[in-house]
Short mmCIF file of C-alpha atoms in Angstrom, two decimals:
data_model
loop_
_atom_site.label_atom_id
_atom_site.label_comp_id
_atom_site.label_asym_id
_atom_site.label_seq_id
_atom_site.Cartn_x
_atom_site.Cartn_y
_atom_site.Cartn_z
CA UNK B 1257 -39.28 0.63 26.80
CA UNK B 1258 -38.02 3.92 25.59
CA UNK B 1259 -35.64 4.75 22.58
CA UNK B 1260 -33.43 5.37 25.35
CA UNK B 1261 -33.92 2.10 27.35
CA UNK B 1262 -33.53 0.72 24.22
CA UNK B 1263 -30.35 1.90 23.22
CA UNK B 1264 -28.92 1.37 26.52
CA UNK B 1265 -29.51 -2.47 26.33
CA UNK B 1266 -27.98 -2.28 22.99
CA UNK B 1267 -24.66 -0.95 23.99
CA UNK B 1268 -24.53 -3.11 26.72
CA UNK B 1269 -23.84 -6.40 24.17
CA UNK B 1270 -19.90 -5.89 22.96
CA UNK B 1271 -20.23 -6.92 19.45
CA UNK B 1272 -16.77 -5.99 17.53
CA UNK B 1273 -16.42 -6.32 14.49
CA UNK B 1274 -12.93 -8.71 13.95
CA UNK B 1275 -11.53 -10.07 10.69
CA UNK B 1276 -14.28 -11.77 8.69
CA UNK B 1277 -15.86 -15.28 8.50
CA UNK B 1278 -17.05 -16.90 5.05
CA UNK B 1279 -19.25 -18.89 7.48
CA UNK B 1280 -19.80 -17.07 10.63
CA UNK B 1281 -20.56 -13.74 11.99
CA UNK B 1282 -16.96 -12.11 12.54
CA UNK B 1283 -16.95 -12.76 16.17
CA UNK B 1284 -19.34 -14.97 18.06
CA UNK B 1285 -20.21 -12.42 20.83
CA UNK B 1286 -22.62 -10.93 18.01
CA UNK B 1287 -24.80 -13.73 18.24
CA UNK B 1288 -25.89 -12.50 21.50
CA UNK B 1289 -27.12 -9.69 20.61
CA UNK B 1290 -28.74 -10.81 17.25
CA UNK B 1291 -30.39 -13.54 19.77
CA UNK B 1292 -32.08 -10.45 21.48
CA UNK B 1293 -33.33 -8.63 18.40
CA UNK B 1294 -34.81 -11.80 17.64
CA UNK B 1295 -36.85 -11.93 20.79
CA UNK B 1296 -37.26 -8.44 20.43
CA UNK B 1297 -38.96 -8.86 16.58
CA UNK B 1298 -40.66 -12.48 17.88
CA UNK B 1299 -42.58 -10.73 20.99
CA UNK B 1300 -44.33 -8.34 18.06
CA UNK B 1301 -45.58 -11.37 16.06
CA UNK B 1302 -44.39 -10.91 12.56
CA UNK B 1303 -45.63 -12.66 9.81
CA UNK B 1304 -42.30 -14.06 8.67
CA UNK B 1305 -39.07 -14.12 10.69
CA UNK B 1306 -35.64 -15.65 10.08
CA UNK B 1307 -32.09 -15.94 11.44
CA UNK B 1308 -29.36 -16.99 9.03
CA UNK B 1309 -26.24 -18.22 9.88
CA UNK B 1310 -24.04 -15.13 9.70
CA UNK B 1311 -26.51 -13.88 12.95
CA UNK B 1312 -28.38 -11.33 10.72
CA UNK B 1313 -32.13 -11.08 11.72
CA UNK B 1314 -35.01 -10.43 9.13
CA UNK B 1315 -38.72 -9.90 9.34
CA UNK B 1316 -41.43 -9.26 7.43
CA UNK B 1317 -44.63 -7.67 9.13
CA UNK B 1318 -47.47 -7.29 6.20
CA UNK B 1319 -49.00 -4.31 5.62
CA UNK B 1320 -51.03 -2.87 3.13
CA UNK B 1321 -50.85 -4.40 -0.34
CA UNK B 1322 -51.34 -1.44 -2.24
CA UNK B 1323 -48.02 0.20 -0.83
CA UNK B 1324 -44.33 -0.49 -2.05
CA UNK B 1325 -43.05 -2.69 1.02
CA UNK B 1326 -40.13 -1.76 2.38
CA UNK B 1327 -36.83 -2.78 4.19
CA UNK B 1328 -35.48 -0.79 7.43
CA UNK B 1329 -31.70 -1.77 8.43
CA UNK B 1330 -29.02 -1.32 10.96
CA UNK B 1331 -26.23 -2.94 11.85
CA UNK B 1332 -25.21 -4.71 15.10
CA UNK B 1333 -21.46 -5.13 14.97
CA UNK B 1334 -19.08 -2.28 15.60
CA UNK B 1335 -16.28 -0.87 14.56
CA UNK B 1336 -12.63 -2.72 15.99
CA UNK B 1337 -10.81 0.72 15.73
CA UNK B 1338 -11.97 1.13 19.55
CA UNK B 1339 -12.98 -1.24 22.27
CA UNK B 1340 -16.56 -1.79 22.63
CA UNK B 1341 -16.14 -4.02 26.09
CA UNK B 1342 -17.73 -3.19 29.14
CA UNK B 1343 -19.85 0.42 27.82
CA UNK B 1344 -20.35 3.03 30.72
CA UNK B 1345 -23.01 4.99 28.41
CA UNK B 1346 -24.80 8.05 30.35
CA UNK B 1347 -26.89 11.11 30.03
CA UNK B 1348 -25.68 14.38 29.96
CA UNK B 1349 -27.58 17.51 29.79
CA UNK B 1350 -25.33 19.30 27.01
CA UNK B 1351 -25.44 23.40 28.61
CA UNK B 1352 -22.31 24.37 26.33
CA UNK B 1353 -19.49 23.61 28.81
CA UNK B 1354 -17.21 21.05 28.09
CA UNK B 1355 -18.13 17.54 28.37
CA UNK B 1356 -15.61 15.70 31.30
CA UNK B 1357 -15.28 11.73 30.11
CA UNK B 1358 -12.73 11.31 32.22
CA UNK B 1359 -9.29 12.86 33.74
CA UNK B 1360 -8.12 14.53 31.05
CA UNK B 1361 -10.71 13.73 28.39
CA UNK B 1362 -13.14 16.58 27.22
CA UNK B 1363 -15.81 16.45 24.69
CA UNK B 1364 -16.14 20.43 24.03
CA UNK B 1365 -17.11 22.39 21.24
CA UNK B 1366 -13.22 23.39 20.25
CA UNK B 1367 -12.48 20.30 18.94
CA UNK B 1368 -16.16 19.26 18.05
CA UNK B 1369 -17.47 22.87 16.74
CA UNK B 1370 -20.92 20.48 15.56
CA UNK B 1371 -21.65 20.08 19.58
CA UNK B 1372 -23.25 23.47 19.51
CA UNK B 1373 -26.09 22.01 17.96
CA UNK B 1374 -27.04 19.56 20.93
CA UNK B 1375 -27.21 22.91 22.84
CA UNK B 1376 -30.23 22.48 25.67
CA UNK B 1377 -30.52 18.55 24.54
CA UNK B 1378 -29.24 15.37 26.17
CA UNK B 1379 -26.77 13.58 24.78
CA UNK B 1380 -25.24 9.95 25.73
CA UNK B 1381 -21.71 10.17 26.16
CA UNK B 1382 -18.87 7.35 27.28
CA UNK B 1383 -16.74 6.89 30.22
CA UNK B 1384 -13.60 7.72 27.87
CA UNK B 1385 -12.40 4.08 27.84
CA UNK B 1386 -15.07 2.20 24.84
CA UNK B 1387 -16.78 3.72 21.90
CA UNK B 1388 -20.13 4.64 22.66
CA UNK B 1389 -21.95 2.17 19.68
CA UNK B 1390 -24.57 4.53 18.49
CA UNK B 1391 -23.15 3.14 14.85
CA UNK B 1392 -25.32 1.55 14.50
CA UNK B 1393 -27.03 0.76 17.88
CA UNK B 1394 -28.67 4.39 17.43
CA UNK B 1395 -29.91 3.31 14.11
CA UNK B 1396 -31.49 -0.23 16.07
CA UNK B 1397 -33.48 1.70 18.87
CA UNK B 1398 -34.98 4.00 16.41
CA UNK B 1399 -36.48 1.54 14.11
CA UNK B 1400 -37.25 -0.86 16.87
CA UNK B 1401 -38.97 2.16 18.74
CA UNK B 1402 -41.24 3.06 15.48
CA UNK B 1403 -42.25 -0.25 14.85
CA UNK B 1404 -43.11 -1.21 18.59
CA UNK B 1405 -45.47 1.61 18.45
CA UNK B 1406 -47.02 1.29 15.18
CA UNK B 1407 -47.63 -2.79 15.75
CA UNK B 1408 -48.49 -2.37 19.42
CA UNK B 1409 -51.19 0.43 18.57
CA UNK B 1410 -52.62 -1.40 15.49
CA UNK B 1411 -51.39 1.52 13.00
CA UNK B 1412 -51.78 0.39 9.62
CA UNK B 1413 -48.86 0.29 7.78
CA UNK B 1414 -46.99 -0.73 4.33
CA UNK B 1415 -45.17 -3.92 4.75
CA UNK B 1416 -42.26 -3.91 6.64
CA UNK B 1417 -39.25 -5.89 6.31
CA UNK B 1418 -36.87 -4.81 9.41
CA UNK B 1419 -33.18 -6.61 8.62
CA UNK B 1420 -30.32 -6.18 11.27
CA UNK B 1421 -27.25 -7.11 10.11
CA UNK B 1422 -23.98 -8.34 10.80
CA UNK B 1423 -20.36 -6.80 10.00
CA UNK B 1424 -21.07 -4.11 8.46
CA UNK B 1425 -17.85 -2.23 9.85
CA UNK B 1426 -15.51 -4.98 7.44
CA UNK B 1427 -18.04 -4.34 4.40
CA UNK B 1428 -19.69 -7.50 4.86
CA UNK B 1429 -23.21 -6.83 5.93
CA UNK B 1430 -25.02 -7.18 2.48
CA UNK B 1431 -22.94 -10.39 1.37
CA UNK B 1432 -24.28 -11.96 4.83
CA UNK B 1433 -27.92 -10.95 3.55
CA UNK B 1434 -30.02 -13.85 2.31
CA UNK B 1435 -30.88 -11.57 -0.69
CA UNK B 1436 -33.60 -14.21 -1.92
CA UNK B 1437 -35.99 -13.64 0.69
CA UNK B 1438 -35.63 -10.01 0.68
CA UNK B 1439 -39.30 -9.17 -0.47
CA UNK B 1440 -39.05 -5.49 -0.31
CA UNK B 1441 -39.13 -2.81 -3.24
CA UNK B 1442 -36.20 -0.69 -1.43
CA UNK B 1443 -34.85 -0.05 1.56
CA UNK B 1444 -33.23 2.83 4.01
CA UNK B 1445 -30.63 1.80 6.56
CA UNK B 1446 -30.50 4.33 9.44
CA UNK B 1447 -27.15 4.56 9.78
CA UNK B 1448 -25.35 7.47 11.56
CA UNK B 1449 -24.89 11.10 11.55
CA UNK B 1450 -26.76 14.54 11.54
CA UNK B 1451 -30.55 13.85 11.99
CA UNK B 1452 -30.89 16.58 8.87
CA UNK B 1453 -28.71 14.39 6.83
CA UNK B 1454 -29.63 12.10 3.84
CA UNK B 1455 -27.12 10.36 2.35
CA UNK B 1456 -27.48 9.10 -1.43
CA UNK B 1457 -23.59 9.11 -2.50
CA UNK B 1458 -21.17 6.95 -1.07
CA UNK B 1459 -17.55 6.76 -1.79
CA UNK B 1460 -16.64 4.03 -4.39
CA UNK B 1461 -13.71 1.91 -2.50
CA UNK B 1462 -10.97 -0.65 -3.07
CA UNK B 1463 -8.25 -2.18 -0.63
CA UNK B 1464 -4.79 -2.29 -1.76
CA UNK B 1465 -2.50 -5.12 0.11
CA UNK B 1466 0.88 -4.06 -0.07
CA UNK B 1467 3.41 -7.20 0.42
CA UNK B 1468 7.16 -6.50 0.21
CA UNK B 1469 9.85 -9.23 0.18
CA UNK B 1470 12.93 -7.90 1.51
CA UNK B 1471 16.41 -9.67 2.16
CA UNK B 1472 17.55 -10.10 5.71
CA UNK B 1473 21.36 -10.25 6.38
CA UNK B 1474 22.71 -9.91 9.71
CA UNK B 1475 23.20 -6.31 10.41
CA UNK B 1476 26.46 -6.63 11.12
CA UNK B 1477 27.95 -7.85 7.87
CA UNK B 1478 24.58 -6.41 5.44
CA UNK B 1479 26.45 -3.39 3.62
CA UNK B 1480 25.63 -3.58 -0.03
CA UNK B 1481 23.44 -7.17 0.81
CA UNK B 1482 20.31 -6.67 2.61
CA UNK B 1483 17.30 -5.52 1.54
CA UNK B 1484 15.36 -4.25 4.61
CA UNK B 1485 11.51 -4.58 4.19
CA UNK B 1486 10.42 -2.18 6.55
CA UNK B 1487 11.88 0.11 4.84
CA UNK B 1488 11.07 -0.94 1.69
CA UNK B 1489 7.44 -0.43 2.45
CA UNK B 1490 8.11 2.86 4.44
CA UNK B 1491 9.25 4.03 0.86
CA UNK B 1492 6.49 3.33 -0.71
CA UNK B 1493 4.26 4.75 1.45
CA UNK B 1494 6.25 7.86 1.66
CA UNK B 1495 6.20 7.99 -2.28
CA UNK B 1496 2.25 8.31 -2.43
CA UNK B 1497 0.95 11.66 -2.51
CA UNK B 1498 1.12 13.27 1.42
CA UNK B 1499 -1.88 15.00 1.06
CA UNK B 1500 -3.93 12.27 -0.24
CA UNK B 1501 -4.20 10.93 3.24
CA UNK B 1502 -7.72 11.18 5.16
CA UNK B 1503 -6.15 13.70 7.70
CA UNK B 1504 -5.63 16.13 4.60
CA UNK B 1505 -8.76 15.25 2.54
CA UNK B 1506 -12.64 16.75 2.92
CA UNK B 1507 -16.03 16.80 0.83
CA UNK B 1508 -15.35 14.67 -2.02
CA UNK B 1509 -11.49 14.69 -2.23
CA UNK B 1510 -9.72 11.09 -2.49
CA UNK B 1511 -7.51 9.50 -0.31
CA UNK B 1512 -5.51 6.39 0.25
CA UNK B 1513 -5.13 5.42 3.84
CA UNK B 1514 -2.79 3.16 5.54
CA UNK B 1515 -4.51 1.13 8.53
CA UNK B 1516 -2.60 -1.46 9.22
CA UNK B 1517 1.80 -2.84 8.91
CA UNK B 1518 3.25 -6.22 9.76
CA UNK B 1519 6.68 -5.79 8.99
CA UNK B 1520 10.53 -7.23 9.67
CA UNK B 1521 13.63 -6.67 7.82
CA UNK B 1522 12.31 -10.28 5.08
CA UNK B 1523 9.29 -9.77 4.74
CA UNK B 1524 6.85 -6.24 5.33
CA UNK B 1525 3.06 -6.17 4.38
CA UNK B 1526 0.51 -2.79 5.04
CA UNK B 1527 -2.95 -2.79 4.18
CA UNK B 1528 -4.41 0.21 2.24
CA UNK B 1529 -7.99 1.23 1.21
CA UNK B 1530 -8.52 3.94 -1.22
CA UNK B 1531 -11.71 5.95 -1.40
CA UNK B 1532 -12.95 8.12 -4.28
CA UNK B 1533 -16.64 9.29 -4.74
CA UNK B 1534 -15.73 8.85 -8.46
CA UNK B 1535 -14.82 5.30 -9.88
CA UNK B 1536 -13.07 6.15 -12.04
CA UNK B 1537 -10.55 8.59 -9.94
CA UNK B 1538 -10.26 5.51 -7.66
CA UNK B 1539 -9.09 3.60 -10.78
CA UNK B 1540 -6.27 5.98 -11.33
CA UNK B 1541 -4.97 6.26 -7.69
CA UNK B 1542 -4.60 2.36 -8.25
CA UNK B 1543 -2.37 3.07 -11.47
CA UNK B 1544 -0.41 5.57 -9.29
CA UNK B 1545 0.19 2.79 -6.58
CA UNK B 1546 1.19 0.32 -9.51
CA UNK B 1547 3.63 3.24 -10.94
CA UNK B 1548 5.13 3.95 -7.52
CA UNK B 1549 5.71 0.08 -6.81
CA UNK B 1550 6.93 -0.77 -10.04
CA UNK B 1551 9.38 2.13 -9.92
CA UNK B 1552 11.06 1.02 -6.40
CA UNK B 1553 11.04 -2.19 -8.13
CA UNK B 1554 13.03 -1.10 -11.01
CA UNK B 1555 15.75 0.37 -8.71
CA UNK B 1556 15.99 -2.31 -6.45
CA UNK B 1557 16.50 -4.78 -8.77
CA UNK B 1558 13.61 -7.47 -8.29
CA UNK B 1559 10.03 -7.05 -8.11
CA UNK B 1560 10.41 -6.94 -3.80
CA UNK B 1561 7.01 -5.19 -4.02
CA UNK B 1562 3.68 -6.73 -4.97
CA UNK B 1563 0.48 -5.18 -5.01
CA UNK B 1564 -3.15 -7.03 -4.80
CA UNK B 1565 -6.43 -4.92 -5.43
CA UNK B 1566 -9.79 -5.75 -4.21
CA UNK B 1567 -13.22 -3.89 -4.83
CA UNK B 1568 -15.46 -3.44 -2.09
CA UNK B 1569 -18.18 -1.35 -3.20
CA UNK B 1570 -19.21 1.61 -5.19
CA UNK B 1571 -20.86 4.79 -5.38
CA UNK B 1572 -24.40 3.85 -4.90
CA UNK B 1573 -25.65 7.31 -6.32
CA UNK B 1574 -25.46 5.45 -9.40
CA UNK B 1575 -28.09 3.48 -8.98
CA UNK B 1576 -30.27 5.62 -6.22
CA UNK B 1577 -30.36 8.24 -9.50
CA UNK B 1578 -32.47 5.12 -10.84
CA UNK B 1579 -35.55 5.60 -8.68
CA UNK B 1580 -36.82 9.26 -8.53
CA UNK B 1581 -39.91 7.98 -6.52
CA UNK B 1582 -37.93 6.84 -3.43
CA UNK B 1583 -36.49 10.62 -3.37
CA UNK B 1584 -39.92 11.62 -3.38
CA UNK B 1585 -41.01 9.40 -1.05
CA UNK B 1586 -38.70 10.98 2.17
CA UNK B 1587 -38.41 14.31 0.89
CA UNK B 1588 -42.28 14.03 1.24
CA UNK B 1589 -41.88 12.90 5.02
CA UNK B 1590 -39.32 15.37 6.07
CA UNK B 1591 -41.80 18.26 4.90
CA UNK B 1592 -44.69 16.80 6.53
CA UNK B 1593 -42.87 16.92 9.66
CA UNK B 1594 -41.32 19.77 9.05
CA UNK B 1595 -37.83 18.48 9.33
CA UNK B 1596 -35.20 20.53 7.43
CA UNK B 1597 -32.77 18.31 5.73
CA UNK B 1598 -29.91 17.88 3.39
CA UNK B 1599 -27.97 15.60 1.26
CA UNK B 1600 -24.73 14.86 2.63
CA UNK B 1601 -21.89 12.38 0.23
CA UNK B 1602 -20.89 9.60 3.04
CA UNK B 1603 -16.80 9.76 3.31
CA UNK B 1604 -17.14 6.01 3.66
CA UNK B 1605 -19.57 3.38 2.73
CA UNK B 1606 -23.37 2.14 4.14
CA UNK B 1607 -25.31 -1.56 3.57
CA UNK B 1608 -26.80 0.40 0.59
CA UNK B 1609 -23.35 0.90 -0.86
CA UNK B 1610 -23.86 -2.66 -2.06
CA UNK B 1611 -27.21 -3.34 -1.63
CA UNK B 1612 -28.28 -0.69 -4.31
CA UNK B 1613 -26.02 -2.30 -7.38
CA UNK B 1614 -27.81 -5.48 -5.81
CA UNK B 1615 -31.89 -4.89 -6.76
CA UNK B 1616 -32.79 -3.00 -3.78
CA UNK B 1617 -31.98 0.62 -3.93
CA UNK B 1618 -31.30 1.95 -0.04
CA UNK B 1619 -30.24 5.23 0.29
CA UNK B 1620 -29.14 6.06 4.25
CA UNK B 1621 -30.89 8.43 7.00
CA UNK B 1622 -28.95 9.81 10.37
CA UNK B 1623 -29.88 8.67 13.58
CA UNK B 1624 -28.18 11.74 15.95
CA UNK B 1625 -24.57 9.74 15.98
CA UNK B 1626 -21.38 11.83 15.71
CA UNK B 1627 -17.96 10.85 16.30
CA UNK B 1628 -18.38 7.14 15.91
CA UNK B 1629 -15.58 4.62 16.18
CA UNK B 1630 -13.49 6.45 19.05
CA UNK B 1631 -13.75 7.28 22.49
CA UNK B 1632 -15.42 10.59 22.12
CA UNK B 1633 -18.31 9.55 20.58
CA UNK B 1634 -21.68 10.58 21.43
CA UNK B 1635 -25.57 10.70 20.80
CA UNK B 1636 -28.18 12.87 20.46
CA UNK B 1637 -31.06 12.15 22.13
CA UNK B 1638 -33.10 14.52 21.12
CA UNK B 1639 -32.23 13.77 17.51
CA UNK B 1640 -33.32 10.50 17.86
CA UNK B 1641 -36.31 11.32 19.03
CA UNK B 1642 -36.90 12.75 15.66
CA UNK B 1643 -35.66 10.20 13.36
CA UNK B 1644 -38.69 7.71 15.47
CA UNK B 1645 -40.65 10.17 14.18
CA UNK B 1646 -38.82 10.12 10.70
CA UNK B 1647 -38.93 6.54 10.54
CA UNK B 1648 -42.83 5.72 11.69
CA UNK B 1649 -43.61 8.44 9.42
CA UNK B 1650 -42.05 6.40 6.31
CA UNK B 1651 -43.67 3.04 7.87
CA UNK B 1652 -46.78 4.25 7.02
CA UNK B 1653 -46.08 6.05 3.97
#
């Protein structure tokens, strides 16, 4: 098969990403598709294999000893913020015109200006109803595609550890990764975006639950009693900065962003994450947010609002600043091919976001993916075309 017959059996497996499992992959329809990648890896007859519980897949294929072995990753899952159910994927010779997805629905250049660069190449569009899944199903076919034709040709190659993974879109991927039998030196997950693009900075991020205990009185007789929650928590939210929202914010400006509110007039609760590419801004958004709550408290009268914190991940610049060599090491490749690239800071987070602070530095590579997590998302073909290139060319560095 093809990177594009690939892909196309990819998308076809609807493998949202829901709330997460301690014990489980986040929904069980992943399984199916991890089941298939397991085939998939079987059929090439690695040297190790193995399936853990949380449906990630990860095997080994040894190379030569004298080389730094390494990992290649992608995620399954994807992202809830669109339905993945049912994907109409198809090919689209991009000649500049707008891109009909359906009735109403254009994928044009105006509200895409980075389309002009698929000029003259096919791209994979949607019907307008699902995401498309190229994050990270692009990222899948491409790896999958190099190392069918290295093993099938009898290439020789560095040892190759090839990990899909599971929930990545809820930051859970690398916790679900059986990190002890992880043999490899480093890693790269190929992971979405320009084909040009390497990623080595990563936002450092933290949710923020919000809960807000309100008093409920019948409207009717409330004046001077109740204590309405929604509104409560509408305050707050209004009392954070405006333009520290991600529909103000670019390059490596902060934001806190609001993505989900349960609310009545008792009890009200919104769920926040806040993104800096420096920890220690992040740090003092969360004193802001503790300012701001503590303030409404204060002239309410009782501490209605309460605020929990979590870390999710950091900056993984950090530690990818550790290991010159691996910078070497696909700067090298890009030349070779003659590939111009770039460094682009990730306004969100990759597997290496916490795989780097855990031993095995994994800085992230583009597959051709752009507007991932909506309806108007779409691949490059051609693009990843290139990154199989990209990719083989690092399998046997």
């Amino acid at each position: 098969m093809s990177v594009l017959d690939k892909f196309l059996k990819y998308v076809s497996f609807e493998t949202t990403a829901l709330e997460g499992s301690d014990t489980a992959a986040s929904n069980p329809l992943i399984y199916h598709l991890a089941q298939e990648m397991l085939l998939e890896l079987q059929a090439l007859n690695p040297n190790e294999i193995s399936f853990n519980r949380f449906g990630v897949v990860d095997a080994k294929f040894y190379g030569d000893p004298s080389l730094p072995p390494i990992a290649l990753l992608a995620h399954m899952d994807t992202s809830g913020a669109c339905s993945g159910k049912d994907v109409k994927a198809r090919i689209v010779k991009y000649d500049g015109t707008p891109v009909k997805l359906q009735e109403g629905m254009y994928l044009s250049e105006k509200e895409f200006p980075f389309l002009k660069e698929s000029l003259g190449h096919e791209i994979i569009v949607t019907d307008g109803n699902t995401l498309l899944g190229g994050d990270d199903k692009a990222g899948m076919a491409i790896i999958m595609e190099a190392l069918e034709d290295i093993i099938k040709n009898n290439v020789n190659h560095r040892t190759l550890e090839i990990i899909f993974t599971t929930d990545e879109e809820i930051g859970l991927d690398a916790k679900h990764i059986s990190r002890e039998i992880v043999t490899s030196e480093y890693g790269y997950t190929i992971d979405g975006g320009d084909y040009r693009f390497v990623s080595i900075e990563s936002f450092s991020a933290y949710s923020m639950e919000v809960e807000v205990k309100g008093r409920s009185i019948h409207p009717g007789y409330s004046k001077d009693k109740m204590v309405n929650a929604s509104n409560i928590l509408i305050r707050f939210h209004q009392a954070l900065p405006e333009f520290l929202r991600p529909e103000h914010t670019d390059q490596k400006e902060p934001f806190y962003h609001l993505s989900n509110i349960q609310s009545c007039e008792d009890h009200a609760k919104g769920d926040y994450i806040i993104r800096s590419f420096e920890d220690a801004q992040a740090l003092q958004l969360i004193e802001l947010a503790k300012l701001t709550a503590r303030r409404i408290n204060d002239d309410i009268g009782y501490e209605a609002i309460t605020l929990h914190f979590e870390n999710q991940y950091h900056n993984m610049k950090v530690e990818l600043d550790k290991h010159p060599e691996i910078q070497k090491e696909y700067e090298g490749v890009y030349a070779k091919l003659g590939i111009p690239f770039m460094y682009e800071a990730i306004r969100g987070g990759t597997t290496g976001s916490q795989l780097s602070f855990m031993g095995l530095p994994t800085p992230n590579l583009g597959t051709g993916d752009y507007n991932m997590h909506g309806r108007y998302e779409y691949v490059d073909l051609d693009q990843m075309k290139v990154m199989v290139s990209v990719v083989r060319e690092l399998m046997l560095a």
